[in-house]
């Protein structure tokens, strides 16, 4: 895929994902605001209902005092009677029932002086409800019989609402608030209204008069601009200006709980999408890297094979020369060159096959008791000639008293050979290699230290990745394909062993292997 197109697709996908996250955040925020507004509406409805209940209770109390004086008046100013009647006939029994429902309205005027009020008179309407049932039937002699019975007789509300409430307000305006309403009454009314609306919230309240706090308050009341609501108490009174402040301390908790389930699900799904997206991008990026590395690998491998093939061809052409055929020294030299180049190509092919088998889990690694010290000595023998040819050395410093491990001797030897070969290749001058061993808790630790080029911290994190080689531009002083250390890591993983590196640029590297001991 074209690099620009790839970057464009990633950018568009990232913007889309950010858009989804933004929409989810907006939805959750909007849901929270909606629930908060709904709570505010319910809270205000609760307080308005409480305020109305308190006022009606006070008016009703004065009304009960007012009733006896209304009843003592014999002649009302006016009276009207409204009656509704309906008839039901039973054809089988030849009986007829007549039901009536009537209301008697009587208007009175009563002096207000009884209540020490400034008003001269109070308009009063007395309402009386009467329900009757009349049975009409025929007697044996053909006469008509009627039987009337009063079903109910009751008093209804007896006063002009607005005028009487105004009258009561004038009387109670100068009464102390603690005599008009109590803490227990307000608490009971608020609890009742909250229960009716299905709200469960702790609350505290206080009654204020012209912005000054009164004695009617709960112990823990504290004003909070976000969770405190206000309604007028005894509305219509100009002098007192009483207001009921109620603080719902659990408002935010209730609002959050109401959207918590959906919000969590939304966040979980969004997180899954983000993780899947991140993983997909990471995999795509890695695949692009691997693709690029494989291309470089093929190019390097072609170059690596081209040189020995050319050398072998030249050697073979030289062997055809009659002068060379008769010269044993030249003959052995060219044959040695062919043999060495052939080994070199064989080693490269073997590395590729090893990695391929390891990836497919086709490499069978039977293990047995082996001495790590003997394995190290065997590995040294494979590279000693190369080290000596370059004027270097390999010194061993065995400090481990126990070195018996459960391992595959052949592959463990290859691991040590690969590490030693790296130490030789990455030593610019004569290779100087020291090998140390020591015992840890139930383990043996092997350290292979060189005085070569070393490596930076970022490189140390990637050297065990397949095909990885430190980037040095177009110059490749050290030939290789990044397969040796990947093979080392895979084999040691199979042995349940650990390997890590300590290095500093220009000061050499130390590879540390930790293997489990067996008794």
Short mmCIF file of N, CA, C and O in Angstrom, two decimals, residues 25 27-39 200-201 248-265 267:
data_model
loop_
_atom_site.label_atom_id
_atom_site.label_comp_id
_atom_site.label_asym_id
_atom_site.label_seq_id
_atom_site.Cartn_x
_atom_site.Cartn_y
_atom_site.Cartn_z
N UNK A 25 -19.12 11.00 24.87
CA UNK A 25 -18.96 11.95 25.97
C UNK A 25 -20.08 12.97 26.00
O UNK A 25 -20.62 13.31 27.07
N UNK A 27 -23.12 12.53 24.79
CA UNK A 27 -24.35 11.85 25.20
C UNK A 27 -24.42 11.69 26.71
O UNK A 27 -25.46 11.94 27.33
N UNK A 28 -23.32 11.26 27.31
CA UNK A 28 -23.30 11.07 28.76
C UNK A 28 -23.51 12.41 29.47
O UNK A 28 -24.28 12.51 30.44
N UNK A 29 -22.83 13.45 28.98
CA UNK A 29 -22.98 14.78 29.57
C UNK A 29 -24.41 15.28 29.44
O UNK A 29 -24.98 15.83 30.39
N UNK A 30 -25.00 15.08 28.27
CA UNK A 30 -26.37 15.53 28.04
C UNK A 30 -27.36 14.74 28.89
O UNK A 30 -28.32 15.32 29.43
N UNK A 31 -27.11 13.43 29.02
CA UNK A 31 -27.98 12.61 29.87
C UNK A 31 -27.90 13.06 31.32
O UNK A 31 -28.92 13.11 32.03
N UNK A 32 -26.69 13.42 31.76
CA UNK A 32 -26.52 13.90 33.14
C UNK A 32 -27.29 15.20 33.35
O UNK A 32 -28.00 15.37 34.35
N UNK A 33 -27.17 16.12 32.39
CA UNK A 33 -27.88 17.40 32.52
C UNK A 33 -29.39 17.19 32.52
O UNK A 33 -30.13 17.84 33.28
N UNK A 34 -29.86 16.27 31.65
CA UNK A 34 -31.30 16.01 31.58
C UNK A 34 -31.82 15.45 32.90
O UNK A 34 -32.87 15.87 33.42
N UNK A 35 -31.08 14.49 33.46
CA UNK A 35 -31.48 13.90 34.74
C UNK A 35 -31.41 14.94 35.86
O UNK A 35 -32.26 14.94 36.76
N UNK A 36 -30.40 15.81 35.80
CA UNK A 36 -30.29 16.87 36.82
C UNK A 36 -31.47 17.83 36.72
O UNK A 36 -32.04 18.24 37.74
N UNK A 37 -31.86 18.18 35.48
CA UNK A 37 -33.02 19.07 35.30
C UNK A 37 -34.30 18.39 35.77
O UNK A 37 -35.16 19.04 36.38
N UNK A 38 -34.41 17.11 35.50
CA UNK A 38 -35.59 16.37 35.94
C UNK A 38 -35.66 16.33 37.47
O UNK A 38 -36.73 16.49 38.06
N UNK A 39 -34.50 16.14 38.10
CA UNK A 39 -34.46 16.15 39.57
C UNK A 39 -34.88 17.53 40.10
O UNK A 39 -35.61 17.63 41.09
N UNK A 200 -35.56 9.09 46.55
CA UNK A 200 -34.94 8.72 47.82
C UNK A 200 -33.68 9.56 47.99
O UNK A 200 -32.65 9.27 47.39
N UNK A 201 -33.79 10.60 48.76
CA UNK A 201 -32.66 11.50 48.95
C UNK A 201 -32.69 12.09 50.36
O UNK A 201 -33.75 12.45 50.87
N UNK A 248 -30.84 19.17 49.02
CA UNK A 248 -30.80 17.73 48.75
C UNK A 248 -29.34 17.34 48.55
O UNK A 248 -28.79 17.43 47.44
N UNK A 249 -28.68 16.91 49.62
CA UNK A 249 -27.23 16.64 49.61
C UNK A 249 -26.84 15.48 48.70
O UNK A 249 -25.70 15.38 48.27
N UNK A 250 -27.77 14.58 48.40
CA UNK A 250 -27.46 13.42 47.57
C UNK A 250 -27.89 13.60 46.12
O UNK A 250 -28.02 12.63 45.37
N UNK A 251 -28.09 14.85 45.71
CA UNK A 251 -28.57 15.12 44.35
C UNK A 251 -27.62 14.53 43.30
O UNK A 251 -28.04 13.78 42.42
N UNK A 252 -26.33 14.88 43.39
CA UNK A 252 -25.37 14.41 42.38
C UNK A 252 -25.27 12.89 42.37
O UNK A 252 -25.18 12.27 41.31
N UNK A 253 -25.30 12.29 43.56
CA UNK A 253 -25.23 10.82 43.65
C UNK A 253 -26.43 10.17 42.97
O UNK A 253 -26.28 9.20 42.21
N UNK A 254 -27.63 10.72 43.21
CA UNK A 254 -28.83 10.16 42.61
C UNK A 254 -28.82 10.33 41.09
O UNK A 254 -29.19 9.41 40.34
N UNK A 255 -28.38 11.51 40.64
CA UNK A 255 -28.35 11.76 39.20
C UNK A 255 -27.34 10.84 38.52
O UNK A 255 -27.61 10.25 37.47
N UNK A 256 -26.16 10.69 39.14
CA UNK A 256 -25.13 9.81 38.58
C UNK A 256 -25.60 8.36 38.55
O UNK A 256 -25.39 7.64 37.58
N UNK A 257 -26.24 7.92 39.64
CA UNK A 257 -26.73 6.54 39.70
C UNK A 257 -27.77 6.27 38.62
O UNK A 257 -27.87 5.15 38.11
N UNK A 258 -28.55 7.29 38.28
CA UNK A 258 -29.61 7.10 37.29
C UNK A 258 -29.06 6.85 35.88
O UNK A 258 -29.72 6.24 35.05
N UNK A 259 -27.83 7.35 35.61
CA UNK A 259 -27.25 7.14 34.27
C UNK A 259 -26.02 6.24 34.32
O UNK A 259 -25.40 5.99 33.29
N UNK A 260 -25.69 5.74 35.52
CA UNK A 260 -24.45 4.99 35.68
C UNK A 260 -24.39 3.74 34.82
O UNK A 260 -23.38 3.46 34.18
N UNK A 261 -25.48 2.98 34.80
CA UNK A 261 -25.49 1.72 34.04
C UNK A 261 -25.20 1.94 32.57
O UNK A 261 -24.29 1.32 32.00
N UNK A 262 -25.98 2.81 31.93
CA UNK A 262 -25.79 3.07 30.51
C UNK A 262 -24.44 3.72 30.23
O UNK A 262 -23.79 3.42 29.23
N UNK A 263 -24.01 4.61 31.14
CA UNK A 263 -22.72 5.29 30.95
C UNK A 263 -21.58 4.28 30.99
O UNK A 263 -20.65 4.32 30.17
N UNK A 264 -21.63 3.34 31.96
CA UNK A 264 -20.58 2.32 32.07
C UNK A 264 -20.55 1.43 30.84
O UNK A 264 -19.48 1.12 30.31
N UNK A 265 -21.74 1.01 30.39
CA UNK A 265 -21.79 0.18 29.18
C UNK A 265 -21.20 0.93 27.98
O UNK A 265 -20.44 0.38 27.19
N UNK A 267 -19.02 3.38 28.07
CA UNK A 267 -17.58 3.52 28.24
C UNK A 267 -16.85 2.20 27.95
O UNK A 267 -15.77 2.20 27.35
#
